[in-house]
Each structure stands twice: as C-alpha cells, then as structure tokens.
PDB file of C-alpha atoms and ligand atoms in Angstrom:
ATOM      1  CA  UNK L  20     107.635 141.607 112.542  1.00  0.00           C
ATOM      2  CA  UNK L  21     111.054 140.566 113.243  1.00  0.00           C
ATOM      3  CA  UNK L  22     114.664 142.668 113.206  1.00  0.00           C
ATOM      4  CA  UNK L  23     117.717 141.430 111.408  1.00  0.00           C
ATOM      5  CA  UNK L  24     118.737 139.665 114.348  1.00  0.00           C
ATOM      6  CA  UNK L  25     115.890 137.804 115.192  1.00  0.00           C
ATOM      7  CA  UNK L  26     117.359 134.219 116.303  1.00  0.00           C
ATOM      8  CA  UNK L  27     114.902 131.164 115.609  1.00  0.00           C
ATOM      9  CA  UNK L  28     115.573 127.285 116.350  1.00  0.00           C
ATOM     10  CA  UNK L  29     115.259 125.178 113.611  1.00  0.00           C
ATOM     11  CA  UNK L  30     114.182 121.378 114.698  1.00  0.00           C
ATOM     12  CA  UNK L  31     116.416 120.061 112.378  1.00  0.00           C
ATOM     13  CA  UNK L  32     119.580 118.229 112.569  1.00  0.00           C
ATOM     14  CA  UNK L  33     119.855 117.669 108.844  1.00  0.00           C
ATOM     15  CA  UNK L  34     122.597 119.893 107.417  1.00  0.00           C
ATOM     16  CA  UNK L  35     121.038 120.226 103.652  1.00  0.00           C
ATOM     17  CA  UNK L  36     117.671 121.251 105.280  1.00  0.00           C
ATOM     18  CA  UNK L  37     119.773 124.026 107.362  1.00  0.00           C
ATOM     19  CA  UNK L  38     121.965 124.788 104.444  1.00  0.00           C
ATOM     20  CA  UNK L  39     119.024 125.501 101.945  1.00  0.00           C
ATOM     21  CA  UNK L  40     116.848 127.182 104.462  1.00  0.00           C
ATOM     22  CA  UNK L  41     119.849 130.100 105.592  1.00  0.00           C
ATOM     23  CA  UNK L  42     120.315 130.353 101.918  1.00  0.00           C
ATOM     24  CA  UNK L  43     116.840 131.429 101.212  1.00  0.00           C
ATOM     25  CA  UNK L  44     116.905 133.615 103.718  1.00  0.00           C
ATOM     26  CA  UNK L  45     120.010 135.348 103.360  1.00  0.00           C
ATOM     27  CA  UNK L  46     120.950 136.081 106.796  1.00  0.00           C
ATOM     28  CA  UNK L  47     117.450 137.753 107.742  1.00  0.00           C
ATOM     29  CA  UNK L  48     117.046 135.596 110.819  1.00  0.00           C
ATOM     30  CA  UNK L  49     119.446 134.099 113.242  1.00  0.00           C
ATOM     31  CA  UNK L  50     119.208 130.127 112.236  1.00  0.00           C
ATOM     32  CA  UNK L  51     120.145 127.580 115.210  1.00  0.00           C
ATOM     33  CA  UNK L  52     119.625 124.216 114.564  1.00  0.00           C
ATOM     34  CA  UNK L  53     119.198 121.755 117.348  1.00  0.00           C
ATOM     35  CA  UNK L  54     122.857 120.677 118.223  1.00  0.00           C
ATOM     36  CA  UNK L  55     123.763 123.954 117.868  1.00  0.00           C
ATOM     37  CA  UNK L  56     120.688 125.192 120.542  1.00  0.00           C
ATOM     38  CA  UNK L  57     122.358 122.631 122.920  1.00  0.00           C
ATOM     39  CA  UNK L  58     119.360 119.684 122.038  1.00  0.00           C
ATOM     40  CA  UNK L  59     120.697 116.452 121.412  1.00  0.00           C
ATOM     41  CA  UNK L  60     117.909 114.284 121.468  1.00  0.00           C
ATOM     42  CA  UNK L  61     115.553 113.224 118.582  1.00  0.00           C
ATOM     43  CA  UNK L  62     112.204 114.996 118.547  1.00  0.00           C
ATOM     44  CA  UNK L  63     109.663 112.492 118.205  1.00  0.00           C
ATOM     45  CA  UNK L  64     107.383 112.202 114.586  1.00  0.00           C
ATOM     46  CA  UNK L  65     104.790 109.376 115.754  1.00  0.00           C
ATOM     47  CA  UNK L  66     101.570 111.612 113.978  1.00  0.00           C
ATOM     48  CA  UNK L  67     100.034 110.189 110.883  1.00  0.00           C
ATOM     49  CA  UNK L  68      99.993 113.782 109.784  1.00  0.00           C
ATOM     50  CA  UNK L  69     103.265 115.989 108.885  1.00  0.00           C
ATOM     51  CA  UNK L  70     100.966 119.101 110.393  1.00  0.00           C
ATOM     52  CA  UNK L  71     101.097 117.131 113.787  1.00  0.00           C
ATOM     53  CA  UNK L  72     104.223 116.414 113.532  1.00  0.00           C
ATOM     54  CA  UNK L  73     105.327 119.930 112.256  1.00  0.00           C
ATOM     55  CA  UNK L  74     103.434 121.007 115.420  1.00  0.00           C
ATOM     56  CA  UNK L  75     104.977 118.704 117.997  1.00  0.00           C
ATOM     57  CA  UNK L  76     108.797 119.597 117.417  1.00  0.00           C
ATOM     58  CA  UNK L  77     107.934 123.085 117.904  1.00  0.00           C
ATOM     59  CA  UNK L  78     105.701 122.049 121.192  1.00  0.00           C
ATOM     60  CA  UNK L  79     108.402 120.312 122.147  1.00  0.00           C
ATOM     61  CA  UNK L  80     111.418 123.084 121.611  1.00  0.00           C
ATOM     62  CA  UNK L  81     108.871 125.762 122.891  1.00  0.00           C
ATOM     63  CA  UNK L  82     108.834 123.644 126.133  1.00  0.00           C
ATOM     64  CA  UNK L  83     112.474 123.160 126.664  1.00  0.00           C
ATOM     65  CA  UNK L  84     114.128 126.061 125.314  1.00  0.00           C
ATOM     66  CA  UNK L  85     110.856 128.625 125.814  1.00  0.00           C
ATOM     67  CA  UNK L  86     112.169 130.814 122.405  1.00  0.00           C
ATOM     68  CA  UNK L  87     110.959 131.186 119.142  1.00  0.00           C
ATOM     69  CA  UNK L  88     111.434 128.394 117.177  1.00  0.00           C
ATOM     70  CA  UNK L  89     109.862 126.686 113.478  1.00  0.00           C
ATOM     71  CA  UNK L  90     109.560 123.010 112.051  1.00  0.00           C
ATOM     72  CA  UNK L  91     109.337 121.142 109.218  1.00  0.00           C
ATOM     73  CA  UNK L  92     107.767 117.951 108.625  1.00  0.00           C
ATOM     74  CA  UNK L  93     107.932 116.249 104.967  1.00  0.00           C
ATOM     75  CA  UNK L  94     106.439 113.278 102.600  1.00  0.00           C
ATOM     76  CA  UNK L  95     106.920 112.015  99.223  1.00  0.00           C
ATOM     77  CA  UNK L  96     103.593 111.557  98.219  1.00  0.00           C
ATOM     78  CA  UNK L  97     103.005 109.041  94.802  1.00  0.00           C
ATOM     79  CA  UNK L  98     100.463 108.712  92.710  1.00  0.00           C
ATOM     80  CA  UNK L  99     100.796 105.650  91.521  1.00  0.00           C
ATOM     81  CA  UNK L 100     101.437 103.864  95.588  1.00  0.00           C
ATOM     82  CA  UNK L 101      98.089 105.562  96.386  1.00  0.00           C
ATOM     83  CA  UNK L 102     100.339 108.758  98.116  1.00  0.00           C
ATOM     84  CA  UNK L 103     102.436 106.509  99.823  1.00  0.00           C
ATOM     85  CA  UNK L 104     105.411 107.110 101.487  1.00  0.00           C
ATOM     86  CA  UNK L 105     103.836 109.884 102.373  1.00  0.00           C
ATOM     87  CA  UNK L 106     104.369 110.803 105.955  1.00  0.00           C
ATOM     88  CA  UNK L 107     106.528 107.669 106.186  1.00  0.00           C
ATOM     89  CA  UNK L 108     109.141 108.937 104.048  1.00  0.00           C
ATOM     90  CA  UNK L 109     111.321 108.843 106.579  1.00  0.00           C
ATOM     91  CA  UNK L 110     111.292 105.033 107.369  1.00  0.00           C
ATOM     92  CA  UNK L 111     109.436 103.426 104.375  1.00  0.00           C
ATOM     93  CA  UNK L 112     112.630 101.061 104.201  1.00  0.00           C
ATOM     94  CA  UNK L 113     112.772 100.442 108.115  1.00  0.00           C
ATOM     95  CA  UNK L 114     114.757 101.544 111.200  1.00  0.00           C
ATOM     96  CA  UNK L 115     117.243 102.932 111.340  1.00  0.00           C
ATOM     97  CA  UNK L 116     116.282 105.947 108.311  1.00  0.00           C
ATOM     98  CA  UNK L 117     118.617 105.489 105.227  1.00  0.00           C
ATOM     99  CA  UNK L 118     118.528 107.060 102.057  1.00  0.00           C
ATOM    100  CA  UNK L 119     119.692 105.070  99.989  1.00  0.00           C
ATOM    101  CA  UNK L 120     117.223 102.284 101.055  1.00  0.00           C
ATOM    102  CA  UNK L 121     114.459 104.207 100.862  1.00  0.00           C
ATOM    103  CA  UNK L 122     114.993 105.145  97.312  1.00  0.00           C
ATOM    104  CA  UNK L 123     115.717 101.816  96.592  1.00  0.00           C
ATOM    105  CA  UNK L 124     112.292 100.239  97.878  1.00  0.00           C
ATOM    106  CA  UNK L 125     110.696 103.135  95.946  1.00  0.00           C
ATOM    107  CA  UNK L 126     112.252 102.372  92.518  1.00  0.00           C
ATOM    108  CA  UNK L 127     111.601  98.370  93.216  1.00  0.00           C
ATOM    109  CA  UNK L 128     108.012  99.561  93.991  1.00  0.00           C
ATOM    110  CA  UNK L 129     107.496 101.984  90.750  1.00  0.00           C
ATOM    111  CA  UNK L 130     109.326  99.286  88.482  1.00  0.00           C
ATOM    112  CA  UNK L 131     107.465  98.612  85.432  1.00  0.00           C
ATOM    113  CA  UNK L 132     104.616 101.877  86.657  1.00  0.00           C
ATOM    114  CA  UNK L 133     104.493 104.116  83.535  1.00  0.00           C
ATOM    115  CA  UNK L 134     102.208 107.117  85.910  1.00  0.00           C
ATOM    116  CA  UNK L 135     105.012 108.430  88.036  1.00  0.00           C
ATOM    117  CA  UNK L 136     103.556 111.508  89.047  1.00  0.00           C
ATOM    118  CA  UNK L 137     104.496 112.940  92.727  1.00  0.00           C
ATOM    119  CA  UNK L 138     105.265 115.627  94.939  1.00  0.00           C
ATOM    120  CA  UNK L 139     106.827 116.667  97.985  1.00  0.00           C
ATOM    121  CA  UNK L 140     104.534 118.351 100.760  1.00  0.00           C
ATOM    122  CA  UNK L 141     105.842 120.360 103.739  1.00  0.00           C
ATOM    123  CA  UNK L 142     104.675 121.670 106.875  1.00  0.00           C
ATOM    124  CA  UNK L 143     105.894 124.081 108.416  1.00  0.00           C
ATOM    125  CA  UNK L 144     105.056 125.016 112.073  1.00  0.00           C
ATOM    126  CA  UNK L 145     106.318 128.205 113.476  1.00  0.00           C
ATOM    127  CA  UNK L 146     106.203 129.260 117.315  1.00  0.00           C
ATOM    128  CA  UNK L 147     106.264 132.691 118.113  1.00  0.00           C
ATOM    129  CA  UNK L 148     105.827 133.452 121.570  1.00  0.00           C
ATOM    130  CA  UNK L 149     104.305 129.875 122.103  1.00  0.00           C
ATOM    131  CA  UNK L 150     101.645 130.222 119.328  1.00  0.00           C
ATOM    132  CA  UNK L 151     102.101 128.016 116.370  1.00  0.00           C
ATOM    133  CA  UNK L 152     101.432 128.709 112.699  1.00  0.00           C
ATOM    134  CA  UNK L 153     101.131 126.133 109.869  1.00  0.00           C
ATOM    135  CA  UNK L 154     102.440 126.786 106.186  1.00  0.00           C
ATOM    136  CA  UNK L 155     102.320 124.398 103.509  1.00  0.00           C
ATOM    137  CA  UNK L 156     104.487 123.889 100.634  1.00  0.00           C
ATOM    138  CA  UNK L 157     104.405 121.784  97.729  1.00  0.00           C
ATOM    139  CA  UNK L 158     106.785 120.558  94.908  1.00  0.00           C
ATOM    140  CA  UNK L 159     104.710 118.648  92.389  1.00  0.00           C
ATOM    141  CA  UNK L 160     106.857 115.880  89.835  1.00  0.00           C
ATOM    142  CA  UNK L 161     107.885 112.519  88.778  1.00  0.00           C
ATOM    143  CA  UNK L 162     110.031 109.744  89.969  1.00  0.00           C
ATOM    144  CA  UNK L 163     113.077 108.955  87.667  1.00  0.00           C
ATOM    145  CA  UNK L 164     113.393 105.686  86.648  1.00  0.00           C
ATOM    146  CA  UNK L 165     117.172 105.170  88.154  1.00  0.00           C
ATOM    147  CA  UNK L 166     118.967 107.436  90.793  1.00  0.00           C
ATOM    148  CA  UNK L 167     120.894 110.635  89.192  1.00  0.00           C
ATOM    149  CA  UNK L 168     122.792 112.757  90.788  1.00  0.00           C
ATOM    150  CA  UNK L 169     125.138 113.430  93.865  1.00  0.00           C
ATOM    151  CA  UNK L 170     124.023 116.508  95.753  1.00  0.00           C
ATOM    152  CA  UNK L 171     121.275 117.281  98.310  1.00  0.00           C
ATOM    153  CA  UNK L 172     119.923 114.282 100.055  1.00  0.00           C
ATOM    154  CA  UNK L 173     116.562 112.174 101.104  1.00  0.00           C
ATOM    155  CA  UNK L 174     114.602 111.267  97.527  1.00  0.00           C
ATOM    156  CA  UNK L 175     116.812 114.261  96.015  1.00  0.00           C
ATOM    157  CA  UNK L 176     118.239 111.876  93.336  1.00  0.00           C
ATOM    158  CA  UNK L 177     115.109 110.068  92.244  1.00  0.00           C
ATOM    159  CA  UNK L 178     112.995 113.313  91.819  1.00  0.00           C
ATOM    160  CA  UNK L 179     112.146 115.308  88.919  1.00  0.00           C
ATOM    161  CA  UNK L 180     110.416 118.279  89.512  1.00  0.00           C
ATOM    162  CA  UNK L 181     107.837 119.462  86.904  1.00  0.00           C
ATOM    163  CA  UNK L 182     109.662 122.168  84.627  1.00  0.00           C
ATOM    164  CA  UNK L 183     112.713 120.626  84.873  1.00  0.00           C
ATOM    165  CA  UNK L 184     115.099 117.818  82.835  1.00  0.00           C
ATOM    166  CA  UNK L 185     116.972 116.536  86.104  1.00  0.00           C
ATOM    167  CA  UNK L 186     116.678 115.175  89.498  1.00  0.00           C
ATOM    168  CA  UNK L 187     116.830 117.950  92.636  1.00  0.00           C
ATOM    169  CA  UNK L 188     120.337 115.962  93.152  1.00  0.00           C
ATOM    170  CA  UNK L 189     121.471 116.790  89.975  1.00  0.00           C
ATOM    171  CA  UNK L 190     120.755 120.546  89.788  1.00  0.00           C
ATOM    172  CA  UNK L 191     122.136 121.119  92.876  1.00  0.00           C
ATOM    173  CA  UNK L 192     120.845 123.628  95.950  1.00  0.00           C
ATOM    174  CA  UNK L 193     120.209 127.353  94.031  1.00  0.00           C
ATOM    175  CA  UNK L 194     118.056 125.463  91.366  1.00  0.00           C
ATOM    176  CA  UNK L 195     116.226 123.230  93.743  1.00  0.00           C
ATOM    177  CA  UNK L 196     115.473 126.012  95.810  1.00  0.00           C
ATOM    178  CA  UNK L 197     113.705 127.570  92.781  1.00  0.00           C
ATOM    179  CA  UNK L 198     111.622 124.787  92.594  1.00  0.00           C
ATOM    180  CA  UNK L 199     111.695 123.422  96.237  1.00  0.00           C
ATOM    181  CA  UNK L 200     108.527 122.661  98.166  1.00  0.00           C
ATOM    182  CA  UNK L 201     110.664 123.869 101.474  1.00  0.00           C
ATOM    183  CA  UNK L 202     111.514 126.885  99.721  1.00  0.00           C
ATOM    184  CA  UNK L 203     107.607 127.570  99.206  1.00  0.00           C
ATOM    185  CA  UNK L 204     106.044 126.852 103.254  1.00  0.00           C
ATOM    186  CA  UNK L 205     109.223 129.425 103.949  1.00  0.00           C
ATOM    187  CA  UNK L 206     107.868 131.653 101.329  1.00  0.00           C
ATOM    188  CA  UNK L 207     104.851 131.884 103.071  1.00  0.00           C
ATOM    189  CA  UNK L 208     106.361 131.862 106.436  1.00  0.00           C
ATOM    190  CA  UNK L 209     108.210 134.711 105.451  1.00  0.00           C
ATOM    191  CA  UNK L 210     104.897 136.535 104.263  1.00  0.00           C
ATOM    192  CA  UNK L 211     103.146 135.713 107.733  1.00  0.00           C
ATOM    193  CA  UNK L 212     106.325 137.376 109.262  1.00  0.00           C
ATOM    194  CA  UNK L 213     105.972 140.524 107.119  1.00  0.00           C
ATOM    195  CA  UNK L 214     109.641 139.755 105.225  1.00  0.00           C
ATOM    196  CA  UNK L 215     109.099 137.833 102.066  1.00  0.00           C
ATOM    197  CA  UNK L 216     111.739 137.000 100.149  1.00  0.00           C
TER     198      UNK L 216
HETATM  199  P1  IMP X 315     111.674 114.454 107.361  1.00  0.00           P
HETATM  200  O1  IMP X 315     110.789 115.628 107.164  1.00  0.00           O
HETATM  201  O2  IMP X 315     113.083 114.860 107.617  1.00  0.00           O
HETATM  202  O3  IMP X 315     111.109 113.477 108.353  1.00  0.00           O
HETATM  203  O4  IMP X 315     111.761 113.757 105.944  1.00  0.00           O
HETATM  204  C1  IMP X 315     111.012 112.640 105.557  1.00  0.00           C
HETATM  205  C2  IMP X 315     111.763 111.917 104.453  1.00  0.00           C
HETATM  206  O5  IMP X 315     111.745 112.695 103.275  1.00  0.00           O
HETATM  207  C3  IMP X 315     113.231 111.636 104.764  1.00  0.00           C
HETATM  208  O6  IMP X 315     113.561 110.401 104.163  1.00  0.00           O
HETATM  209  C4  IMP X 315     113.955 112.746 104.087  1.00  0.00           C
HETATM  210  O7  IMP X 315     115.265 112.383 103.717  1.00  0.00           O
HETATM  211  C5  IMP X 315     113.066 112.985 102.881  1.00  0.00           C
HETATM  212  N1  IMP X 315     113.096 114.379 102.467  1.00  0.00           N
HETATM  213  C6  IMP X 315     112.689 115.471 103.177  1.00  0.00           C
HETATM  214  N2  IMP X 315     112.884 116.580 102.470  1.00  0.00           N
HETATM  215  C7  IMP X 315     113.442 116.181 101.296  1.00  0.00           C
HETATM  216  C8  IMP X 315     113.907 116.895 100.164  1.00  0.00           C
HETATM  217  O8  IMP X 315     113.868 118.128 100.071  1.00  0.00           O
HETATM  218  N3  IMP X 315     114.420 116.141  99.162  1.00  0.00           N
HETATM  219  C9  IMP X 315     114.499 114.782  99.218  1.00  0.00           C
HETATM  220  N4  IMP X 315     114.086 114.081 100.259  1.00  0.00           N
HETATM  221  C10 IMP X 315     113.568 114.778 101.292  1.00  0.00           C
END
C-alpha cells in the first residue's frame, strides 16, 4: 500500500516514457526519473531478456540510491522477422540508439512482407524495499508501411495498434495510453500496489 506521496525512481531518462507514465497515474506517486534522482550514468541492458533487464536497473538503483524504485524494459517484437527486434529494439540500427534509423532498417526489412503483425512487450520491475516484482504488458499490431506521424517517439510512428486507423505517433499520448502496452505492466503494477487506476 502506498500514500499519496509515495516517491518512486523511475530508471528512465526518456521524457515521453516519464510524461505518459505521470499521466496515467495522475499524481498518485511521487515520479523521479534518473537525472532528476541525481544518476547520470546509463544503466546497463546487456540481458537477452527485457525481464533481466527490467530487473537489473532496479538492482542497480536499489544499490545506489537504497529507495523504492521501478523499471521498464521494452521490444518490438515482429512476426514476420521471426520476433525480431525484439529485445534489441533499442540498437537494431547500431550504436549510438536513433530512432529514426531504427525505423528505417525496419521498414527496409518489412518491404514487400504483406504479414505485418507485431506488438510491443514490457517489463516492468518494481523494488519495494529491495524486493522486485515483474509485470508484463503487451500492445499487439501492425507495422505501417511508411512513417506517420510526429508525436511520441521510438517505433511510435511506424505502429498501428490493433483497433485503431493510425500510428501511436499520430494519435498522440491520451489515445496511446488507451492502447499502450506501458500503460498495461502499470496497470498491473498499480493492482499489485493496491491503487489501480
Ligand atoms: P527501451 O525499453 O527504452 O530500451 O526501448 C527499446 C526500443 O523500443 C527503443 O528504440 C525505444 O525507442 C523503443 N520503444 C520503447 N517503448 C516504445 C514505445 O512506447 N513506442 C515506440 N517505441 C518504443
């Protein structure tokens, strides 16, 4: 159980993960991301799972900062490229991560593929007095055939989620929250914690 005030870390430094997050959880919990917790390193991801690597960063932040903290780990996973990028979303173009690359291997890899089913999975690891707790969320979809949209970030523009007509960069933040594999693993975070949305 938590009180209004409850602060947790959030092993992010990605502002649209931060910004859709508090605005699920309208101001329940105390969100500090890691600049603003005073970490400026990067947490590594070197697992070939995202529950490993969910549970790492919050190893990690338990060790430095010793408070309550939660992760998030995430992979486009394809059909059609046999599930792939999967945990390598991240870097499936290369070092340094960049967005735009990324969804420009995938579309050069999908060109001409007619079964474009996919979804995004996310762990979630959440530390509570050093014990860590694993929830899963999953956005199932397609790829689009070109990039659409300007908003949110990652994949955002080249993924349609089932039930809808656009890309999560076209619908912007409310509506991709509806849909959002993030907004589900905190869904059932928020159950574990006894304060679901
Ligand atoms: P990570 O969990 O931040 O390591 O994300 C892995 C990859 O998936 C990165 O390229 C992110 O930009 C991308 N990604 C993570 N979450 C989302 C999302 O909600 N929409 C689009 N791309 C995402």
């Amino acid at each position: 159980m938590s009180s209004p005030t409850q602060t947790l870390v959030f092993a992010t430094r990605n502002p649209h993960k931060a910004a859709e997050v508090r605005a699920l959880l309208k101001g329940r919990f105390h969100i500090l991301t890691l600049p603003e917790a005073g970490i400026n390193e990067e947490i590594p991801e070197p697992f070939p799972t995202l529950e490993e690597n969910a549970l790492a960063k919050t190893d990690f932040l338990f060790q430095r900062l010793g408070c309550d903290c939660f992760s998030e780990d995430t992979g486009l996973e394809v059909n059609a490229l046999g599930g792939e990028p999967g945990v390598r979303s991240a870097r499936y173009a290369g070092e340094p991560p960049q967005d735009a690359a990324n969804q420009q291997r995938l579309l050069e890899r999908m060109q001409g593929v007619t079964t474009r089913e996919a979804r995004f999975r996310t762990v979630f690891s959440l530390c509570l007095q050093g014990k860590s707790h694993c929830f899963e969320g999953i956005c199932e979809g397609r790829i689009a055939e070109y990039p659409a949209g300007k908003q949110g970030f990652g994949y955002d523009p080249v993924f349609i989620p089932t039930g809808a007509g656009q890309t999560f960069a076209e619908m912007g933040m409310e509506a991709k929250n509806h849909f959002s594999h993030r907004r589900k693993a905190l869904d059932a975070m928020l159950h574990f914690l006894g304060e679901g949305i």
